[in-house]
Short mmCIF file of C-alpha atoms and ligand atoms in Angstrom, two decimals:
data_model
loop_
_atom_site.label_atom_id
_atom_site.label_comp_id
_atom_site.label_asym_id
_atom_site.label_seq_id
_atom_site.Cartn_x
_atom_site.Cartn_y
_atom_site.Cartn_z
CA MET I 1 9.19 -14.17 9.95
CA GLN I 2 8.63 -18.85 9.65
CA LYS I 3 5.70 -20.10 8.78
CA THR I 4 3.30 -21.31 10.78
CA SER I 5 3.12 -24.93 11.12
CA ALA I 6 0.71 -26.41 8.83
CA SER I 7 0.80 -30.21 10.68
CA ASN I 8 -3.11 -29.41 12.23
CA LEU I 9 -4.96 -29.85 8.06
CA THR I 10 -7.39 -31.99 7.69
CA GLY I 11 -9.55 -33.44 4.94
CA ALA I 12 -8.27 -30.71 2.43
CA LYS I 13 -5.79 -31.11 -0.36
CA LYS I 14 -3.28 -29.54 1.22
CA ASN I 15 -1.33 -29.05 -1.75
CA SER I 16 -4.34 -28.34 -4.19
CA ARG I 17 -2.84 -25.95 -7.09
CA LEU I 18 -5.07 -23.43 -8.36
CA THR I 19 -5.50 -21.44 -12.26
CA ALA I 20 -5.83 -17.51 -10.17
CA PRO I 21 -8.17 -16.09 -8.78
CA ILE I 22 -9.77 -18.87 -6.60
CA MET I 23 -13.55 -18.61 -8.03
CA VAL I 24 -16.27 -19.01 -6.10
CA ASN I 25 -20.06 -18.03 -6.19
CA SER I 26 -20.97 -15.39 -4.25
CA ALA I 27 -22.46 -17.24 -1.03
CA GLU I 28 -18.43 -19.16 -0.42
CA VAL I 29 -17.64 -14.76 -1.59
CA MET I 30 -20.41 -14.29 2.31
CA ILE I 31 -17.75 -17.25 3.97
CA LEU I 32 -14.15 -16.12 2.34
CA ARG I 33 -14.85 -12.80 3.78
CA ALA I 34 -15.51 -13.44 7.48
CA LEU I 35 -12.88 -15.63 7.58
CA ARG I 36 -10.30 -13.38 5.46
CA ARG I 37 -11.80 -10.60 8.66
CA GLN I 38 -11.81 -13.39 11.47
CA GLY I 39 -8.99 -15.24 10.59
CA LYS I 40 -10.75 -18.72 12.27
CA ILE I 41 -14.50 -19.56 12.96
CA SER I 42 -16.75 -22.01 13.31
CA ARG I 43 -19.99 -23.66 11.17
CA SER I 44 -21.87 -22.31 13.91
CA GLU I 45 -20.84 -18.85 13.28
CA ILE I 46 -20.80 -19.07 9.70
CA SER I 47 -24.35 -19.73 9.83
CA ASN I 48 -24.67 -16.04 12.00
CA ILE I 49 -22.86 -14.23 10.40
CA THR I 50 -24.52 -14.96 7.07
CA GLY I 51 -28.59 -16.17 8.24
CA TRP I 52 -28.04 -19.00 6.54
CA SER I 53 -29.47 -22.30 8.44
CA LYS I 54 -27.01 -24.54 9.34
CA ALA I 55 -27.92 -27.33 6.88
CA LYS I 56 -27.34 -24.59 4.13
CA ALA I 57 -23.75 -23.55 5.66
CA SER I 58 -22.59 -27.08 6.26
CA GLN I 59 -23.10 -27.45 2.10
CA GLU I 60 -21.64 -24.06 1.48
CA ILE I 61 -18.39 -25.24 2.60
CA ARG I 62 -18.31 -28.29 2.31
CA SER I 63 -18.22 -27.37 -1.43
CA LEU I 64 -14.62 -24.71 -0.21
CA VAL I 65 -13.18 -27.46 1.76
CA ASP I 66 -13.31 -30.05 -1.45
CA LYS I 67 -12.49 -27.04 -3.61
CA GLY I 68 -9.27 -27.29 -0.83
CA TYR I 69 -9.83 -23.34 -0.39
CA LEU I 70 -10.87 -24.60 3.13
CA VAL I 71 -9.38 -26.07 5.81
CA GLU I 72 -11.00 -28.07 8.70
CA ILE I 73 -8.23 -27.53 12.16
CA GLY I 74 -9.70 -28.61 15.29
CA GLU I 75 -8.69 -25.70 17.25
CA GLY I 76 -12.48 -24.80 19.27
CA ILE I 77 -13.74 -23.99 22.70
CA SER I 78 -16.18 -26.14 23.57
CA LYS I 79 -19.43 -24.63 25.24
CA GLY I 80 -20.59 -27.61 26.22
CA GLY I 81 -20.81 -31.21 24.56
CA ARG I 82 -18.09 -31.90 22.05
CA LYS I 83 -15.26 -29.41 21.15
CA PRO I 84 -16.58 -27.03 17.22
CA GLY I 85 -14.51 -27.66 14.42
CA LEU I 86 -13.25 -24.34 13.92
CA LEU I 87 -11.85 -23.36 10.20
CA ARG I 88 -9.65 -21.08 8.07
CA ILE I 89 -8.28 -20.49 4.16
CA ASN I 90 -5.43 -22.98 3.64
CA ASP I 91 -2.50 -21.12 4.06
CA GLN I 92 -0.95 -23.80 1.85
CA LEU I 93 -3.17 -23.54 -1.49
CA GLY I 94 0.28 -20.60 -2.80
CA TYR I 95 1.70 -18.17 -2.07
CA ILE I 96 1.33 -13.79 -3.24
CA ALA I 97 3.97 -11.24 -3.23
CA GLY I 98 3.68 -7.76 -3.13
CA ILE I 99 6.23 -5.12 -5.25
CA ASP I 100 6.45 -1.74 -4.42
CA ILE I 101 7.79 0.14 -5.70
CA GLY I 102 9.65 4.30 -5.24
CA ALA I 103 11.42 6.63 -6.95
CA THR I 104 15.12 5.24 -4.33
CA SER I 105 13.81 2.17 -2.93
CA LEU I 106 12.14 -0.96 -3.65
CA ASP I 107 9.85 -3.36 -1.47
CA ILE I 108 9.11 -6.65 -1.70
CA ALA I 109 7.42 -9.37 0.32
CA LEU I 110 6.32 -12.51 0.42
CA ALA I 111 3.05 -13.95 2.05
CA ASP I 112 0.74 -16.91 2.40
CA VAL I 113 -2.72 -16.72 1.15
CA THR I 114 -3.83 -16.37 5.07
CA GLY I 115 -1.70 -12.56 4.36
CA LEU I 116 1.25 -13.92 6.69
CA VAL I 117 4.35 -12.38 5.59
CA LEU I 118 6.77 -14.94 4.97
CA GLN I 119 10.64 -13.05 4.82
CA ARG I 120 10.67 -9.33 2.66
CA CYS I 121 13.75 -7.89 1.25
CA SER I 122 13.98 -3.66 -0.18
CA GLU I 123 17.03 -2.03 -1.52
CA PRO I 124 17.84 1.03 -3.49
CA THR I 125 16.61 1.28 -7.15
CA ASP I 126 15.97 4.46 -9.68
CA VAL I 127 12.82 5.06 -11.03
CA LYS I 128 15.68 7.31 -13.81
CA LEU I 129 16.62 3.02 -15.00
CA SER I 130 14.01 1.63 -17.53
CA PRO I 131 10.90 -0.92 -15.94
CA GLU I 132 12.71 -4.02 -17.66
CA SER I 133 15.87 -3.49 -14.98
CA VAL I 134 14.11 -2.95 -11.80
CA PHE I 135 11.02 -4.52 -12.83
CA GLY I 136 13.81 -7.07 -14.02
CA ARG I 137 14.99 -6.84 -10.72
CA CYS I 138 11.31 -6.36 -8.59
CA GLY I 139 11.66 -10.54 -10.99
CA GLU I 140 15.19 -11.70 -9.16
CA LEU I 141 14.18 -10.29 -5.79
CA LEU I 142 11.06 -11.26 -5.56
CA LEU I 143 12.33 -15.33 -7.09
CA GLU I 144 15.36 -15.49 -4.04
CA LEU I 145 11.79 -15.14 -1.57
CA ILE I 146 10.67 -17.83 -3.62
CA ARG I 147 13.54 -20.26 -3.35
CA THR I 148 13.99 -19.60 1.06
CA GLN I 149 10.82 -22.30 1.44
CA SER I 150 11.37 -24.01 -1.37
CA ALA I 151 8.65 -22.90 -2.90
CA THR I 152 8.05 -23.39 -6.99
CA PRO I 153 7.83 -19.51 -9.21
CA ASP I 154 4.61 -21.25 -10.05
CA GLN I 155 3.03 -21.83 -6.46
CA VAL I 156 3.20 -17.94 -6.22
CA LEU I 157 -1.08 -16.89 -6.63
CA GLY I 158 -1.39 -13.30 -6.86
CA ILE I 159 1.40 -10.38 -7.48
CA GLY I 160 0.69 -7.12 -6.14
CA VAL I 161 2.56 -4.50 -7.34
CA GLY I 162 2.47 -0.37 -6.66
CA VAL I 163 4.48 2.66 -8.89
CA PRO I 164 4.83 6.00 -7.74
CA GLY I 165 2.59 7.42 -10.62
CA PRO I 166 -0.31 7.90 -12.18
CA VAL I 167 -1.66 4.33 -12.98
CA ASP I 168 -4.41 2.76 -15.42
CA PHE I 169 -5.80 0.89 -13.03
CA ALA I 170 -8.45 -1.42 -15.14
CA ARG I 171 -4.82 -1.44 -18.07
CA GLY I 172 -1.91 -1.69 -15.39
CA VAL I 173 -0.14 0.47 -16.88
CA LEU I 174 1.37 3.51 -16.46
CA VAL I 175 -0.09 7.29 -18.27
CA ALA I 176 2.66 9.58 -18.77
CA PRO I 177 4.76 9.12 -15.25
CA PRO I 178 6.54 12.79 -14.61
CA LEU I 179 9.03 10.98 -12.96
CA MET I 180 9.37 7.68 -15.14
CA PRO I 181 8.09 8.93 -19.24
CA GLU I 182 10.03 5.51 -20.20
CA TRP I 183 7.31 3.83 -17.99
CA GLU I 184 4.19 4.66 -20.20
CA ASN I 185 1.98 1.68 -21.07
CA PHE I 186 5.11 -0.40 -20.22
CA PRO I 187 3.44 -4.16 -20.13
CA ILE I 188 3.88 -4.75 -15.93
CA ARG I 189 1.70 -7.20 -15.70
CA ASP I 190 3.17 -9.58 -18.84
CA PHE I 191 6.92 -9.14 -17.92
CA LEU I 192 5.88 -9.89 -14.43
CA LYS I 193 3.52 -13.31 -15.32
CA LYS I 194 6.87 -14.24 -17.20
CA THR I 195 8.46 -15.97 -14.82
CA PHE I 196 5.49 -16.52 -12.15
CA ILE I 197 2.97 -18.05 -15.05
CA SER I 198 -0.36 -18.38 -12.98
CA ALA I 199 -0.24 -15.58 -10.88
CA PHE I 200 -2.75 -12.64 -11.10
CA VAL I 201 -0.88 -10.27 -11.15
CA VAL I 202 -2.29 -6.09 -9.91
CA VAL I 203 -0.58 -2.55 -10.58
CA ASP I 204 -1.57 0.70 -8.63
CA ASN I 205 -0.59 3.12 -7.18
CA ASP I 206 1.99 3.37 -4.48
CA VAL I 207 -0.05 5.83 -2.12
CA ASN I 208 -3.29 4.05 -2.98
CA ILE I 209 -1.83 0.27 -2.11
CA MET I 210 -0.08 2.36 1.08
CA ALA I 211 -3.13 3.73 1.84
CA LEU I 212 -4.86 -0.50 1.94
CA GLY I 213 -2.26 -1.10 3.74
CA GLU I 214 -2.88 1.21 6.40
CA GLN I 215 -6.85 -0.13 6.71
CA ARG I 216 -5.51 -3.17 6.34
CA ALA I 217 -1.92 -4.02 9.05
CA GLY I 218 -1.87 -0.62 10.81
CA ASP I 219 -3.64 2.88 12.51
CA ALA I 220 -6.75 2.66 9.77
CA ALA I 221 -8.81 -0.54 10.11
CA GLY I 222 -12.12 0.09 10.65
CA ILE I 223 -12.22 3.77 9.24
CA ASP I 224 -13.73 4.65 6.76
CA HIS I 225 -12.48 7.43 5.63
CA PHE I 226 -9.49 8.79 5.87
CA ILE I 227 -6.20 10.31 3.13
CA PHE I 228 -2.86 8.85 3.13
CA VAL I 229 -0.48 11.26 1.81
CA LYS I 230 3.45 9.91 0.69
CA ILE I 231 5.62 12.85 1.06
CA GLY I 232 9.37 12.13 -0.70
CA THR I 233 10.44 12.50 -3.61
CA GLY I 234 7.43 13.35 -5.17
CA ILE I 235 3.94 13.95 -3.24
CA GLY I 236 0.06 11.84 -3.28
CA ALA I 237 -2.85 11.19 -1.69
CA GLY I 238 -4.21 7.80 -1.61
CA ILE I 239 -8.36 7.92 -0.53
CA ILE I 240 -10.54 5.93 1.22
CA SER I 241 -14.30 6.29 0.77
CA ASN I 242 -16.76 4.70 2.29
CA GLY I 243 -13.10 1.70 3.08
CA LYS I 244 -13.15 1.41 0.12
CA ILE I 245 -10.13 3.32 -2.15
CA HIS I 246 -11.39 6.14 -4.56
CA ARG I 247 -9.56 5.78 -7.87
CA GLY I 248 -11.71 7.93 -9.17
CA SER I 249 -13.05 7.94 -13.56
CA ASP I 250 -9.69 6.78 -14.76
CA GLY I 251 -7.46 5.80 -11.90
CA CYS I 252 -5.22 9.50 -10.66
CA ALA I 253 -7.76 9.81 -8.01
CA GLY I 254 -5.38 12.16 -5.48
CA ASP I 255 -2.64 12.98 -7.17
CA ILE I 256 -2.51 15.83 -5.34
CA GLY I 257 1.24 16.78 -6.43
CA HIS I 258 0.57 18.57 -8.76
CA ILE I 259 -2.43 21.03 -7.48
CA CYS I 260 -0.59 24.15 -8.65
CA VAL I 261 0.46 26.53 -5.30
CA ASP I 262 2.41 29.01 -7.30
CA LYS I 263 1.91 29.87 -11.51
CA GLU I 264 4.46 31.68 -10.97
CA GLY I 265 6.48 28.49 -9.28
CA PRO I 266 9.07 26.71 -9.98
CA LEU I 267 9.06 24.38 -13.19
CA CYS I 268 7.31 21.07 -12.33
CA SER I 269 8.11 17.34 -13.45
CA CYS I 270 4.31 17.21 -15.19
CA GLY I 271 5.63 20.30 -17.72
CA ASN I 272 4.22 23.05 -14.86
CA GLN I 273 4.86 25.89 -12.80
CA GLY I 274 4.55 26.30 -9.34
CA CYS I 275 3.21 21.89 -8.70
CA LEU I 276 2.38 21.79 -4.78
CA GLU I 277 5.61 18.54 -5.67
CA ALA I 278 8.11 21.03 -7.40
CA MET I 279 7.61 23.46 -4.72
CA ALA I 280 7.41 20.65 -1.26
CA ALA I 281 7.87 18.03 -1.80
CA GLY I 282 12.32 15.99 -1.19
CA PRO I 283 14.34 17.44 -4.37
CA ALA I 284 12.92 20.92 -3.14
CA ILE I 285 13.44 20.58 0.44
CA VAL I 286 16.96 19.85 -1.09
CA SER I 287 17.27 22.55 -3.16
CA LYS I 288 16.31 25.07 -1.53
CA ALA I 289 18.71 23.04 1.84
CA LEU I 290 21.49 24.02 -1.00
CA GLU I 291 20.58 27.93 -1.13
CA ALA I 292 21.48 28.35 2.34
CA ALA I 293 24.24 26.73 2.48
CA ARG I 294 25.71 28.46 -0.47
CA ASN I 295 24.34 31.67 1.30
CA GLY I 296 25.36 31.65 4.15
CA THR I 297 22.35 31.44 5.61
CA SER I 298 23.24 27.73 6.94
CA PRO I 299 26.57 27.24 7.89
CA ILE I 300 25.76 24.71 9.38
CA LEU I 301 24.17 23.43 6.01
CA SER I 302 27.25 24.62 4.29
CA GLN I 303 29.65 22.12 6.47
CA MET I 304 27.37 19.65 5.41
CA ARG I 305 27.39 20.34 1.77
CA GLU I 306 31.48 20.74 2.37
CA SER I 307 31.20 17.19 3.47
CA ASN I 308 29.17 15.68 1.46
CA GLY I 309 31.00 16.88 -2.05
CA GLY I 310 28.95 19.42 -2.30
CA LEU I 311 25.78 17.55 -2.10
CA ILE I 312 22.82 17.71 1.14
CA ARG I 313 20.72 14.85 1.34
CA PRO I 314 17.11 15.15 2.48
CA GLU I 315 18.43 13.69 5.86
CA ASP I 316 20.37 16.95 6.52
CA VAL I 317 18.62 18.73 6.84
CA ASN I 318 15.85 17.47 8.95
CA ALA I 319 19.18 16.63 11.16
CA ALA I 320 20.60 20.85 11.03
CA CYS I 321 17.35 21.75 11.88
CA ARG I 322 17.55 18.96 15.59
CA GLU I 323 20.83 21.38 15.71
CA GLY I 324 18.41 23.80 15.91
CA ASP I 325 18.76 25.61 12.21
CA GLN I 326 16.22 28.14 12.08
CA ALA I 327 17.33 27.46 7.92
CA ALA I 328 16.77 24.09 8.01
CA LEU I 329 14.14 24.76 10.23
CA ASP I 330 12.48 27.32 7.78
CA ILE I 331 12.29 25.20 5.31
CA ILE I 332 10.60 22.30 6.93
CA ARG I 333 7.54 24.84 7.87
CA ASP I 334 7.53 26.20 4.43
CA SER I 335 6.88 22.76 3.30
CA GLY I 336 4.61 21.81 6.06
CA GLN I 337 2.67 24.87 5.48
CA MET I 338 1.80 24.88 1.77
CA ILE I 339 1.16 21.21 1.94
CA GLY I 340 -1.50 21.78 4.93
CA ASP I 341 -2.28 24.02 2.95
CA VAL I 342 -3.80 21.75 0.00
CA LEU I 343 -4.63 19.38 2.44
CA ALA I 344 -7.53 22.04 3.14
CA GLY I 345 -9.13 21.78 0.77
CA LEU I 346 -10.06 18.49 0.20
CA VAL I 347 -9.96 18.41 4.11
CA ASN I 348 -13.22 20.47 2.96
CA PHE I 349 -14.13 19.12 -0.02
CA PHE I 350 -13.94 15.60 1.31
CA ASN I 351 -14.14 15.77 4.82
CA PRO I 352 -11.88 13.07 6.24
CA SER I 353 -11.72 11.86 9.40
CA HIS I 354 -8.29 11.41 9.62
CA ILE I 355 -4.85 11.67 7.70
CA PHE I 356 -2.52 9.48 7.70
CA ILE I 357 1.36 11.06 6.46
CA GLY I 358 3.87 9.18 5.06
CA GLY I 359 6.48 8.00 2.93
CA GLY I 360 10.59 9.03 3.34
CA ILE I 361 10.23 13.00 3.92
CA ALA I 362 8.03 12.00 7.15
CA ASN I 363 10.87 11.36 9.01
CA PHE I 364 10.84 14.21 9.56
CA GLY I 365 9.03 14.36 12.86
CA ASN I 366 7.11 17.54 14.80
CA HIS I 367 8.31 20.39 12.95
CA LEU I 368 6.22 19.20 9.27
CA LEU I 369 3.32 18.16 11.71
CA VAL I 370 3.00 21.04 13.54
CA ALA I 371 3.29 23.49 9.88
CA ILE I 372 0.47 21.11 7.92
CA ARG I 373 -2.01 21.19 11.38
CA ARG I 374 -1.61 24.29 11.26
CA ALA I 375 -2.29 25.40 8.25
CA VAL I 376 -5.68 22.65 8.16
CA LEU I 377 -6.60 23.72 11.13
CA HIS I 378 -5.90 27.60 10.00
CA ARG I 379 -7.84 26.94 6.12
CA SER I 380 -11.00 24.21 7.09
CA LEU I 381 -14.60 24.98 7.46
CA PRO I 382 -14.38 23.72 10.85
CA LEU I 383 -16.90 21.42 10.98
CA ALA I 384 -14.58 19.15 9.07
CA THR I 385 -11.85 19.17 11.54
CA THR I 386 -13.93 18.65 14.96
CA HIS I 387 -13.31 15.69 15.24
CA LEU I 388 -10.29 15.87 12.67
CA SER I 389 -6.75 14.03 13.28
CA ILE I 390 -4.29 14.26 11.76
CA LYS I 391 -0.97 12.22 12.61
CA PHE I 392 2.20 10.47 10.78
CA SER I 393 1.88 6.34 9.14
CA ARG I 394 3.64 4.00 11.67
CA MET I 395 4.82 1.58 9.86
CA SER I 396 6.47 2.95 8.04
CA SER I 397 7.61 1.08 4.61
CA ASN I 398 5.49 -1.64 5.72
CA ALA I 399 2.41 0.14 3.98
CA GLY I 400 3.39 -0.19 0.59
CA VAL I 401 3.74 -4.03 1.05
CA MET I 402 1.35 -4.61 3.49
CA GLY I 403 -1.30 -2.50 0.78
CA ALA I 404 0.08 -4.52 -2.71
CA ILE I 405 0.01 -8.04 -0.49
CA SER I 406 -4.02 -7.40 0.89
CA LEU I 407 -4.72 -5.51 -3.24
CA ALA I 408 -3.41 -9.55 -4.78
CA LEU I 409 -5.08 -11.21 -2.35
CA ASP I 410 -8.60 -8.55 -2.51
CA TYR I 411 -8.31 -9.35 -6.31
CA LEU I 412 -8.00 -13.64 -5.67
CA PHE I 413 -10.40 -13.96 -4.13
CA ALA I 414 -12.82 -12.03 -6.70
CA LEU I 415 -15.57 -13.18 -7.44
CA GLU I 416 -15.88 -14.97 -10.49
CA ASP I 417 -19.01 -13.24 -11.42
CA SER I 418 -17.58 -9.62 -10.75
CA PRO I 419 -15.52 -7.11 -11.74
CA HIS I 420 -16.01 -5.32 -7.69
CA PHE I 421 -13.64 -6.50 -4.81
CA MET I 422 -14.03 -7.71 -1.44
CA ASN I 423 -13.28 -5.79 1.37
ZN1 LIG N 501 3.45 18.93 -11.98
#
C-alpha cells in the first residue's frame, strides 16, 4: 500500500517530532476524537460537534495546528461563498506499529498516525522459543518495514503488541502464560524501546486486540456488546462491553480456554484437567485425528498421516471433512459443540448482540459454525438469543494487527491528565 501524498499540507510543521504520548487538553482531545472518527472535518463541523462557539473552536484548532498535530487541507465543498478549510490529523508526525504474536505466527504492520497501514509482513514463529528471540525478530522485521518508508526507528511513536497469554495490562507483562512459561514477566516494553526509543509501547492479550480490530476496522463497527472468540492453538475471548474492551480487574477477563468442560478430561497446559482449550482447540483436534488414523476409523486421515511422515495438521482434518470423512466431521462437530456450550454460558451471563469467531481453526467453515450455533441456541436463554448473531470474522490475520495499531493510537492520543483511553 502506498502512502497518500502530503503535498497539500499547509501552515503546519510538516515533519514535527513528538515525544509520545501526544499531550493535549480535554478540549483538544474532543477535536482529535472527532478527526479520528471522521478523517477530515471543517471548522464549522467542529463547532457543531463540540457545541463550542466559532471563536472557541478556532482557538482550540489553532493550538493543535501550532503544535503540529493538525493540518489544514483545502478540499471542502462550498455551500455558497468561500470553500471551508478542512482539517485532519497530520499524518507526517510519525509512525505506529502493530505487532500480533500468535502461538505459531507473527504479523507486523506499520501505519501512519491516522491508522492508514503502509506496510505489513507475516511469518511463522514458535512461542516456545525465548521471548528475546521472538521479539528480536519482531524488531528486525519492523526495522525492515521502516526502511522501506525511508524512515528511522525514532519516528515510531507507538507500538501496540498482542501476545497469546494473560497480560497484566498496567505493567505490560505476561503472567503465568501456559503456552510459554519462559515469557513470564519479560519486559516487552523495555526490550522494544531499546530500538524504538520514541515509541509508546502498549501490550495486551492477542484476543483483546483482535476484538478491537474487529470493532475499528471490521464488521463490529458501532456494535457495543460483542465477544470475539479466537480458536487456534488455544481458545480465548475478547469482550467488548459498552463499546470498550472489558479486561476485568487484573486483565484476564475472557480467558475462556481454561473453563472446565470435563473434570476427567485431558491435562491442559495450565495444569488442570479438561479445560475447553485442551478438549477443543487445534492440538486436541489433531490428537483425535491421529487416534482416528491409528485405529482405522478414518481411512483418509490414515492416508494423510502416512504421506505426512506420521503427522496430521489441523488443516488436514478440515480437508478430510471436505472429502466426506465421517470421523473428521465428528471431530470438528464435537469441538464446535464444546465451544458452543461454553459460549452459551457467556451469552447468558453477558448478553452480547454478536459473537465473531476468528483464529486458524475458524477456517474450518460451516460444520464448526453450525455446531457452535446449535449449542448456543440450545443452551442460552431465549431472550439472550433473539437478536444474537454468531458468525466468522472476515478479517483473518488483519484483526490482530489492526487492533494493535488502534490500541497504540489510543495511547498516543491519550489525555494528559487521564489514564483512560479515547474511544
Ligand atoms: Zn487449562
